[in-house]
Structures are given as C-alpha cells and as structure tokens.
Coordinates of C-alpha atoms and ligand atoms in Angstrom, one line a residue:
M11 CA -6.0 -10.0 -24.9
K12 CA -7.4 -7.4 -23.0
K13 CA -4.8 -3.6 -23.1
Y14 CA -4.4 -3.8 -20.1
D15 CA -3.3 -5.7 -17.0
Y16 CA -5.6 -4.1 -14.1
L17 CA -7.8 -0.7 -14.8
I18 CA -8.0 1.7 -11.6
V19 CA -11.3 3.6 -11.2
G20 CA -10.3 6.2 -8.6
A21 CA -7.3 8.4 -8.4
G22 CA -6.6 8.9 -4.5
L23 CA -3.6 7.7 -3.3
F24 CA -5.3 3.6 -3.0
G25 CA -5.1 4.0 -6.5
S26 CA -2.2 5.6 -7.6
I27 CA -0.2 3.5 -5.1
F28 CA -1.8 0.6 -7.0
A29 CA -0.9 1.4 -10.3
Y30 CA 2.1 2.9 -9.5
E31 CA 3.7 -0.7 -7.7
A32 CA 2.0 -3.1 -10.5
K33 CA 3.6 -0.3 -13.0
K34 CA 7.5 -1.2 -11.7
R35 CA 6.1 -4.6 -11.5
G36 CA 5.8 -4.8 -15.3
K37 CA 2.2 -4.7 -15.8
K38 CA 0.0 -2.7 -17.8
V39 CA -1.6 0.0 -16.1
L40 CA -5.3 1.9 -16.9
V41 CA -6.3 4.5 -14.7
I42 CA -9.5 6.5 -14.9
E43 CA -10.8 8.7 -12.2
K44 CA -14.6 10.5 -12.1
R45 CA -13.5 14.3 -11.3
N46 CA -10.9 17.0 -13.5
H47 CA -8.4 16.2 -11.3
F48 CA -6.5 13.1 -9.6
G49 CA -5.0 12.6 -5.9
G50 CA -8.5 12.5 -4.9
N51 CA -9.4 14.3 -1.6
K52 CA -6.0 14.7 -0.9
Y53 CA -6.0 16.8 -3.7
T54 CA -4.1 20.4 -3.4
T55 CA -3.6 23.1 -6.1
E56 CA -2.0 26.3 -6.1
I57 CA -4.6 29.7 -5.1
A58 CA -2.8 33.3 -5.2
G59 CA 0.9 31.6 -5.0
I60 CA -0.3 29.9 -1.7
N61 CA -1.0 25.6 -2.2
V62 CA -4.4 24.8 -0.7
Q63 CA -5.5 21.8 0.7
Y64 CA -8.7 22.0 -2.0
Y65 CA -10.5 18.7 0.1
G66 CA -10.5 19.5 3.5
A67 CA -6.8 20.1 5.9
H68 CA -4.5 16.5 5.3
N69 CA -1.9 16.0 7.9
I70 CA 0.1 12.4 6.8
H71 CA 0.7 10.9 10.6
T72 CA 2.9 7.4 11.5
S73 CA 4.0 5.6 13.3
K74 CA 5.5 2.3 11.0
K75 CA 9.5 3.2 9.6
E76 CA 8.3 1.8 6.2
I77 CA 4.9 4.6 5.9
W78 CA 7.3 7.0 6.2
D79 CA 9.9 5.9 3.9
Y80 CA 7.0 4.8 1.9
I81 CA 6.0 7.9 1.3
N82 CA 9.0 10.6 2.0
Q83 CA 10.1 8.7 -1.6
F84 CA 7.7 10.3 -3.6
A85 CA 8.5 14.4 -1.3
E86 CA 10.1 15.9 0.7
F87 CA 8.7 16.8 4.5
N88 CA 8.6 19.6 6.1
N89 CA 8.5 19.4 10.1
F90 CA 4.5 20.8 10.4
I91 CA 3.2 19.2 14.2
N92 CA -0.9 19.7 13.4
S93 CA -2.3 21.4 17.0
P94 CA -5.4 23.0 16.2
M95 CA -7.3 25.2 18.1
A96 CA -10.9 25.4 18.9
N97 CA -13.0 28.2 19.8
Y98 CA -16.2 28.0 21.8
N99 CA -18.5 30.8 21.4
G100 CA -14.9 32.6 20.9
Q101 CA -13.2 31.1 23.7
M102 CA -10.0 29.4 22.7
Y103 CA -8.5 26.2 24.3
N104 CA -6.0 23.9 22.7
L105 CA -6.8 20.7 21.6
P106 CA -6.1 17.8 21.4
F107 CA -7.6 17.5 25.1
N108 CA -4.1 18.1 27.3
M109 CA -3.1 20.3 30.3
N110 CA -3.1 23.2 28.3
T111 CA -6.9 22.6 27.6
F112 CA -8.0 22.0 30.8
S113 CA -6.2 24.4 32.7
K114 CA -7.7 27.9 30.4
L115 CA -11.0 25.4 31.8
W116 CA -10.7 24.8 35.3
N117 CA -8.5 27.3 35.9
I118 CA -6.1 24.7 37.6
S119 CA -2.2 23.3 36.7
K120 CA -1.1 20.0 38.6
P121 CA -2.9 16.4 36.1
E122 CA -4.4 15.2 39.6
E123 CA -6.3 18.2 39.5
A124 CA -7.7 17.3 36.2
K125 CA -7.9 13.7 37.2
R126 CA -10.0 14.7 39.9
I127 CA -12.1 16.8 37.9
I128 CA -13.0 14.0 35.6
E129 CA -13.4 11.9 37.9
E130 CA -15.9 13.0 39.9
Q131 CA -17.3 14.5 36.2
K132 CA -17.4 10.5 35.4
K133 CA -19.0 9.0 38.4
K134 CA -22.3 11.0 38.4
Y135 CA -22.9 9.4 34.9
Q136 CA -22.4 5.4 36.5
I137 CA -20.7 4.8 32.8
K138 CA -19.8 1.1 32.8
E139 CA -18.9 -0.2 29.2
P140 CA -19.5 3.4 27.1
K141 CA -21.8 2.5 24.4
N142 CA -22.3 5.4 22.4
L143 CA -19.7 8.6 21.3
E144 CA -21.1 10.2 24.1
E145 CA -20.7 8.0 26.5
Q146 CA -17.4 7.4 25.5
A147 CA -16.3 11.1 25.2
I148 CA -17.5 11.7 29.5
S149 CA -15.9 9.0 30.6
L150 CA -12.7 10.2 28.9
V151 CA -12.8 13.6 29.6
G152 CA -15.5 14.5 32.0
Y153 CA -18.8 16.7 31.5
D154 CA -17.3 19.5 30.4
V155 CA -14.9 18.7 28.0
Y156 CA -17.5 17.1 26.5
E157 CA -20.0 20.2 25.9
K158 CA -18.0 22.3 25.1
L159 CA -15.1 20.5 22.2
I160 CA -17.0 18.3 21.5
K161 CA -21.5 18.0 21.5
G162 CA -21.1 20.8 19.6
Y163 CA -19.1 19.7 16.5
T164 CA -19.7 15.9 16.7
E165 CA -22.9 16.4 16.1
K166 CA -22.9 19.3 13.1
Q167 CA -19.3 17.2 11.5
W168 CA -22.2 14.1 11.2
G169 CA -25.7 15.7 11.9
K170 CA -27.2 13.5 14.6
S171 CA -26.7 13.5 17.6
C172 CA -23.5 12.3 20.2
D173 CA -25.4 9.1 21.5
Q174 CA -26.7 8.0 18.2
L175 CA -22.8 8.0 16.7
P176 CA -20.2 4.8 18.0
P177 CA -18.0 5.6 20.3
F178 CA -14.9 4.9 18.2
I179 CA -14.9 8.4 16.6
I180 CA -13.9 9.9 20.2
K181 CA -11.2 7.8 20.1
R182 CA -9.3 8.9 17.6
L183 CA -8.0 12.1 19.5
P184 CA -5.5 12.1 21.7
V185 CA -5.9 12.8 25.8
R186 CA -3.2 13.7 28.0
F187 CA -2.2 15.0 30.5
I188 CA 0.9 16.7 29.9
Y189 CA 1.1 20.9 28.2
D190 CA 1.6 19.0 24.6
N191 CA -0.9 19.9 21.5
N192 CA 0.0 17.6 19.3
Y193 CA -3.2 16.1 17.2
F194 CA -1.4 12.9 17.1
N195 CA 0.6 10.5 19.3
D196 CA 3.0 9.1 16.1
I197 CA 6.2 9.3 16.0
Y198 CA 6.2 10.7 12.0
Q199 CA 4.3 13.8 10.5
G200 CA 5.3 16.7 8.4
I201 CA 2.8 18.2 5.1
P202 CA 5.0 17.6 1.8
K203 CA 6.3 20.5 1.1
G204 CA 5.2 21.6 -2.4
G205 CA 1.9 19.9 -1.8
Y206 CA 0.3 16.4 -2.2
T207 CA -0.6 16.7 -6.1
K208 CA 3.3 16.6 -6.6
I209 CA 3.3 12.9 -4.6
V210 CA 0.5 11.6 -6.2
K211 CA 1.8 12.8 -10.2
R212 CA 4.9 11.2 -9.2
M213 CA 3.0 8.0 -8.5
L214 CA 1.2 8.2 -12.0
A215 CA 3.8 9.1 -14.3
G216 CA 4.6 7.6 -16.7
I217 CA 1.0 5.7 -16.5
E218 CA -1.9 6.3 -18.8
V219 CA -5.1 8.6 -16.5
I220 CA -8.3 9.3 -18.2
L221 CA -9.7 12.5 -16.3
N222 CA -13.4 13.3 -16.1
A223 CA -14.5 10.0 -16.3
D224 CA -16.9 8.1 -14.5
Y225 CA -16.5 4.3 -14.3
F226 CA -20.6 3.7 -14.6
A227 CA -20.9 5.7 -17.6
K228 CA -19.0 2.9 -19.4
Q229 CA -18.8 0.2 -17.6
K230 CA -18.8 -2.2 -20.0
K231 CA -16.6 -0.9 -21.9
Y232 CA -13.5 -0.1 -19.4
D233 CA -14.2 -3.8 -18.1
G234 CA -13.6 -5.0 -21.1
L235 CA -10.4 -3.0 -22.0
A236 CA -8.5 -5.2 -18.6
K237 CA -7.5 -8.6 -17.1
K238 CA -8.6 -7.2 -13.7
I239 CA -10.2 -4.1 -12.1
L240 CA -9.3 -2.3 -9.0
Y241 CA -12.1 0.4 -7.9
T242 CA -12.1 2.7 -5.6
G243 CA -15.2 4.4 -5.8
A244 CA -18.5 3.9 -2.7
I245 CA -18.5 0.0 -3.0
D246 CA -22.8 0.3 -2.6
Q247 CA -22.7 2.3 -5.9
F248 CA -20.7 -0.9 -7.4
F249 CA -23.5 -3.3 -6.8
N250 CA -26.2 -1.2 -7.9
Y251 CA -27.5 -0.2 -4.2
E252 CA -29.0 -3.1 -3.7
E253 CA -28.4 -4.4 -0.7
G254 CA -29.4 -0.3 0.7
V255 CA -27.8 2.9 0.9
L256 CA -24.6 3.4 2.7
E257 CA -24.8 6.4 4.7
Y258 CA -22.1 9.1 3.9
R259 CA -21.7 12.5 5.1
S260 CA -20.5 15.1 3.1
L261 CA -18.5 18.0 3.1
E262 CA -18.7 22.2 1.5
F263 CA -15.8 23.9 0.6
E264 CA -15.3 28.0 0.8
H265 CA -12.0 29.4 -0.5
Q266 CA -11.7 32.1 -0.1
T267 CA -8.1 34.6 -0.6
L268 CA -8.2 37.1 1.9
N269 CA -5.4 40.9 2.0
K270 CA -4.8 40.2 4.5
E271 CA -0.9 38.3 5.8
N272 CA -2.3 36.3 8.4
F273 CA -6.0 35.6 9.1
Q274 CA -6.5 33.4 12.3
G275 CA -2.3 32.6 13.2
N276 CA -3.2 28.8 13.3
A277 CA -3.2 26.0 10.1
V278 CA -6.8 24.6 11.7
I279 CA -8.9 26.7 14.6
N280 CA -12.4 23.9 15.0
Y281 CA -15.5 25.4 15.4
T282 CA -17.6 23.8 18.3
D283 CA -20.3 25.6 19.4
F284 CA -23.2 23.7 17.1
K285 CA -24.6 27.1 16.3
T286 CA -21.1 28.1 13.6
P287 CA -22.4 26.6 10.4
Y288 CA -19.2 25.5 9.9
T289 CA -16.9 22.9 11.9
R290 CA -13.4 24.4 11.3
I291 CA -12.0 26.9 8.9
I292 CA -8.1 25.9 7.8
E293 CA -5.2 28.9 6.8
H294 CA -3.0 27.6 4.3
K295 CA 0.1 29.2 4.4
H296 CA 0.4 28.1 8.1
F297 CA 0.7 24.3 7.1
E298 CA 4.0 26.0 5.3
F299 CA 5.4 28.3 7.6
K300 CA 5.2 30.5 3.7
K301 CA 4.9 34.7 4.2
S302 CA 3.1 36.3 2.2
D303 CA 1.1 39.5 1.7
N304 CA -1.8 37.4 1.6
T305 CA -3.4 34.8 3.1
V306 CA -6.1 31.9 1.9
I307 CA -8.8 30.7 4.3
T308 CA -11.0 27.7 3.9
Y309 CA -14.6 26.9 5.1
E310 CA -15.9 23.4 6.3
Y311 CA -19.5 22.7 6.4
P312 CA -21.3 19.6 7.0
K313 CA -23.8 18.9 4.7
E314 CA -26.1 15.4 4.6
W315 CA -25.7 13.5 1.6
N316 CA -27.7 12.5 -1.9
K317 CA -26.5 10.0 -4.2
N318 CA -25.0 13.6 -6.2
L319 CA -22.7 15.2 -3.4
E320 CA -19.0 13.9 -3.0
P321 CA -19.7 10.8 0.2
Y322 CA -16.1 12.3 2.3
Y323 CA -16.9 9.8 5.3
P324 CA -18.3 6.8 6.3
I325 CA -20.6 6.1 8.4
N326 CA -19.5 3.1 10.6
D327 CA -22.4 2.9 12.8
D328 CA -24.1 -0.2 13.5
R329 CA -27.1 -0.4 10.3
N330 CA -24.1 0.8 7.9
Q331 CA -22.1 -1.7 9.2
E332 CA -24.7 -5.0 8.5
I333 CA -25.5 -3.0 4.5
Y334 CA -21.1 -3.1 4.0
N335 CA -20.9 -7.1 5.0
K336 CA -23.0 -7.7 2.4
Y337 CA -21.7 -6.1 0.0
Y338 CA -18.3 -7.3 1.1
L339 CA -19.1 -10.9 0.8
R340 CA -20.6 -10.7 -3.4
A341 CA -17.2 -8.6 -3.4
K342 CA -15.1 -10.9 -2.6
Q343 CA -17.0 -13.5 -4.7
L344 CA -16.2 -12.1 -8.1
T345 CA -12.7 -12.3 -10.1
T346 CA -12.7 -9.8 -12.1
H347 CA -12.7 -7.0 -10.1
I348 CA -10.9 -6.2 -6.5
F349 CA -11.4 -3.3 -4.5
G350 CA -9.6 -0.7 -1.4
G351 CA -9.8 2.3 -0.4
R352 CA -11.6 4.8 2.1
L353 CA -15.5 4.2 0.1
A354 CA -14.9 0.9 -1.3
E355 CA -13.9 -0.7 1.8
Y356 CA -16.7 2.1 3.6
K357 CA -13.8 1.9 6.9
Y358 CA -12.2 5.5 8.5
Y359 CA -9.5 5.3 6.7
D360 CA -6.2 7.5 7.3
M361 CA -3.8 8.0 4.6
D362 CA -1.6 5.9 6.9
D363 CA -3.8 3.0 7.0
I364 CA -4.5 3.7 2.9
I365 CA -0.1 3.7 2.0
E366 CA -0.6 -0.1 4.5
K367 CA -3.9 -1.3 2.9
A368 CA -2.2 -0.6 -1.0
L369 CA 0.7 -2.1 -0.6
D370 CA -0.3 -4.9 1.0
L371 CA -3.5 -5.8 -1.3
V372 CA -1.0 -4.8 -4.7
A373 CA 1.9 -7.6 -3.4
K374 CA -1.0 -10.1 -2.0
E375 CA -2.4 -9.0 -6.0
L376 CA 0.9 -8.8 -7.9
R377 CA 1.5 -12.8 -6.2
E378 CA -1.8 -14.3 -7.1
S379 CA -1.9 -13.1 -10.5
N380 CA 2.5 -14.5 -11.1
L381 CA 1.7 -17.9 -9.8
K382 CA -1.9 -18.2 -12.6
E383 CA 0.7 -16.8 -15.7
E384 CA 3.3 -19.8 -14.9
E385 CA 0.6 -22.3 -14.7
N386 CA -0.6 -21.5 -17.6
K387 CA 3.0 -21.7 -19.0
Ligands
FAD26 P1 -10.7 9.2 -2.2 O1 -9.2 10.1 -1.8 O2 -11.5 9.5 -2.0 O3 -10.1 8.8 -3.5 C1 -11.3 7.9 -4.5 C2 -10.8 7.8 -5.9 O4 -12.2 7.6 -6.5 C3 -11.6 9.8 -6.2 O5 -11.2 10.6 -6.7 C4 -12.7 9.7 -6.9 O6 -12.7 10.9 -7.8 C5 -12.7 8.5 -7.6 N1 -13.9 7.4 -7.6 C6 -15.1 6.9 -7.2 N2 -15.9 7.2 -7.8 C7 -15.2 7.0 -9.2 C8 -16.3 6.2 -10.5 N3 -17.3 5.9 -11.0 N4 -15.5 7.2 -11.9 C9 -14.1 7.4 -11.4 N5 -13.6 7.4 -10.2 C10 -14.0 7.2 -9.1 N6 -6.3 11.2 7.1 C11 -5.1 11.3 7.4 O7 -4.0 11.1 6.9 N7 -4.7 12.4 7.4 C12 -5.6 14.0 7.7 O8 -5.7 15.1 8.1 C13 -6.9 13.7 7.0 N8 -7.8 14.7 7.1 C14 -9.2 13.9 6.2 C15 -9.6 15.5 6.1 C16 -11.0 14.8 5.7 C17 -11.8 16.2 5.1 C18 -11.0 13.7 4.3 C19 -12.4 14.3 3.6 C20 -10.4 13.4 4.3 C21 -9.1 13.3 5.4 N9 -8.4 12.4 5.8 C22 -7.2 12.2 6.5 C23 -8.4 11.1 5.1 C24 -7.8 10.8 3.1 O9 -8.6 11.8 3.0 C25 -8.0 9.2 2.8 O10 -7.7 8.1 3.9 C26 -7.4 9.2 1.6 O11 -8.2 9.8 0.8 C27 -8.4 8.1 0.7 O12 -8.3 7.6 -0.2 P2 -8.7 6.7 -0.7 O13 -7.9 6.5 -2.0 O14 -8.9 5.8 0.1 O15 -10.0 7.1 -1.2
UDP27 N1 -13.7 16.2 17.5 C1 -15.0 16.6 18.9 N2 -13.9 18.3 19.0 C2 -12.9 18.3 18.3 C3 -12.4 17.7 17.1 C4 -12.5 16.6 16.4 O1 -15.8 16.6 19.2 O2 -12.7 20.0 18.2 C5 -14.0 15.3 17.4 C6 -16.0 15.2 15.8 O3 -16.7 13.9 16.6 C7 -14.6 14.0 15.3 C8 -14.1 12.8 16.2 O4 -13.7 13.7 17.2 O5 -15.3 13.6 14.0 C9 -12.6 12.8 15.2 O6 -11.5 14.1 14.9 P1 -10.8 14.2 13.8 O7 -10.3 15.7 13.9 O8 -9.8 12.9 13.5 O9 -11.4 14.3 12.2 P2 -11.1 14.5 11.0 O10 -9.7 15.0 10.8 O11 -10.8 13.0 10.8 O12 -12.7 15.2 10.3

C-alpha cells in the first residue's frame, strides 16, 4: 500500500491548486518543493513592512468569471490596474501601445492620425504574413514604436534578436486606438490584499508540504510514496535531457529598500533601450496603494539560462517546440506520472491559464482514478 494518493512535485500555483482540489475530494496528498518556500514564482514576502513580489511583478487577469471567482475564494483582491510606463533614454511613454503612447511619440491627437502613420510605416516593409517578432511588431504598431519601445526591451529580455523570436510574444500586448493605459484587455484584474503567498498558504492548509526537497535528489524514494505523481518542474530535466536541452530564459532580481516615500511614481517602469542592463524596475508599494516613509524596489535583469539557474521563461520557438513534442509523447505514455504547469508543459502560461489547466487536470485525473477504484471493487 502506498502512503499517499498523490505526490505533487512543486508548490507553485499549479501544484497547489491540484493539491487543494485532490484533498477536498478525500485524497491523501504530499507536496514537495525544492525552494525554501511555497508559491513558486508568485511568492510574496514582506520586506520593511511592504509586500514584495520576490520573483517579479504578477498581476492576475482574466475575462472568465469562473476563474476570477475561483481565485477570489482564497483572498480579497484590490482594484489595482496594471499600467506600466516605458522609459526610453529618459523619455517616458505609456504602455501598452495606445493613444497616449502615439500622441507623445508623434505629437498627434486623433486615432486616424495614428493609424495613418502606422500604415505608412508598415507599407515600407511590405509584410504580408509576419514570420517573426520583428515583422509582427512592425505590422501592429509601425517602425517608431518598434524601435523605441519593443526592440531593445525584447532583445534584452530574450537574449535573441527580434527576427529570431516567434511573433506570438508581442501579441500578448494590446494595441489600442483609445486613450487607455490598462495593460490587459481582460475584464477582471487585481492584486491579492496581503500578497500571493497568502493564497497558496490557504490552498495548502492541512496538506503535508516538504520544503527544500528536490525530487531528483531522491526520485526513487518519492516515487515509492504515492500511487501517482504530478510533476510541475521542467520537463526536459524529468527525462534527463535525453531528447535535447530545452532553452529557457532566466532572471536575476535585486531588491533594495530605500529611505524615501516614492521612488518612481509607478508600480512598474520598463527600460526599453538596449543599453540599460535591466528590463524593469518594480516599486512594490504602488501595487497596494501603500502609504509609508520607505519603499522597496526590485531591478529585474534577464539572464542566459543554464542548468544551475531558475528556468523562468520557456522559449517557444520551432526548435524548442520540436524537442518539447518528443517529451510530450513520452510523458503521455507514463501511467505513474502526470505533468502540468509552465515548466512541465513548456508554455508561456499566465496565472489564469494555470488555474484553468490545473482545474481541468485534477477533474480528469480524479474522474479516472475513481472509475478505476470502482472497477477494482
Ligand atoms: P511555478 O510557479 O514555476 O512553480 C513550479 C514549482 O516547482 C516551483 O516552486 C519550483 O521551485 C518547483 N520545482 C521545480 N522543479 C522541482 C523539483 N525537481 N523538485 C521540487 N520542486 C520543484 N502571470 C500572470 O498571470 N500575470 C503576470 O503578471 C505574470 N508575471 C510574471 C512575471 C515573471 C517575471 C514571471 C517569471 C512569470 C510571470 N507570470 C505572470 C507567469 C506566472 O508566474 C506563471 O504562470 C505561474 O507562476 C506558473 O505556475 P506553475 O505552478 O506552473 O510554475
Ligand atoms: N515588450 C516590449 N516592450 C515592453 C514590454 C513588453 O517589447 O515595454 C515585449 C517583450 O518582447 C515581452 C513581451 O512584449 O517579452 C511580452 O510582455 P509581457 O509584459 O507580457 O511580459 P512578461 O510580463 O511575461 O515578462
């Protein structure tokens, strides 16, 4: 007899939702996490009285009411609207690309004027079907926006030139011909009051969690503990990189406490030139409209990934996708393990995607396991 129904590798959002839902349905669950805390990349901790999103700014956003309602059962959300600014060589522009951006850039006021300029700039490049991020960006917003607000940021962020990157990355950002700085098109968004860690703490309440536990350090022992294992780490590592090493982008975060009330006047400022080594500075207090004499800021530096660094972003180009497809087929054949999350599925998922995917997987998994139990009776 195995001690647990499920061993869950990784206490990020995916693993925590799966654990919560499985426990709720009477399953015995163990969670192991290699870091010294749970929450994965949306871990929040308090520094100098301010909730600090330790691995970068996270804004949950969705248009699906069921996803919003689901996450709201674990925390109360504030009404923060993400409206980052871009700093290009000292000049400030609104994001995402909207009439505020265009009017500052071209000294115009009307949507038709912006559309006309973008069309003229696009024409020069004669792009029919965009094949890479550069072509996609120019098709959407023209050359000036590409040059000042996209090219430098993107090449720092991904460590590749824009013509080597897939178009879908830039389509994450809205382009609007109205004066609206909301970074997302979704109906619902916000920041959980008290930080994201509180959400995961609630999900994992009453569940056994072992921190500082790397699955691969004792894989045989861990596999022996549970009837089934949900793995949310990097998929290529699970298969010992046998089909090839997938590429990731890593990050480094530098947190500073400053003895001033307001450092940059906004939660997120992107540095869109290539020379500045960081991509963004986050000032955490602005996410929560916090009043205090001090402030905490975080510099986000993109980094070349290697096996000793955290794999923050999958790089979903054709080469990596081909490798991933091989791992996917191998993973599907296993009856002892299931896979989910940003790293195990090698997809640029946001948190709303993760909630949806985790709920789907746990429902499917428990349906099948209950059927099996019925058959064995
Ligand atoms: P993770 O949070 O990565 O959790 C996986 C966990 O597994 C980690 O804790 C890891 O330590 C653990 N693990 C891995 N391998 C092992 C092992 N061998 N043994 C034990 N444990 C292991 N999404 C949004 O919706 N809005 C945003 O604004 C947003 N901003 C982001 C900003 C940044 C800088 C980054 C990197 C991501 C952002 N995201 C955002 C995406 C969001 O972080 C992810 O969608 C979500 O955290 C993925 O959850 P997950 O559980 O799949 O992965
Ligand atoms: N991007 C950009 N300039 C910006 C912000 C974003 O060119 O000021 C591009 C960049 O390629 C980035 C992508 O848009 O990787 C998606 O941005 P998003 O803010 O969604 O990235 P994330 O928060 O996931 O890092």
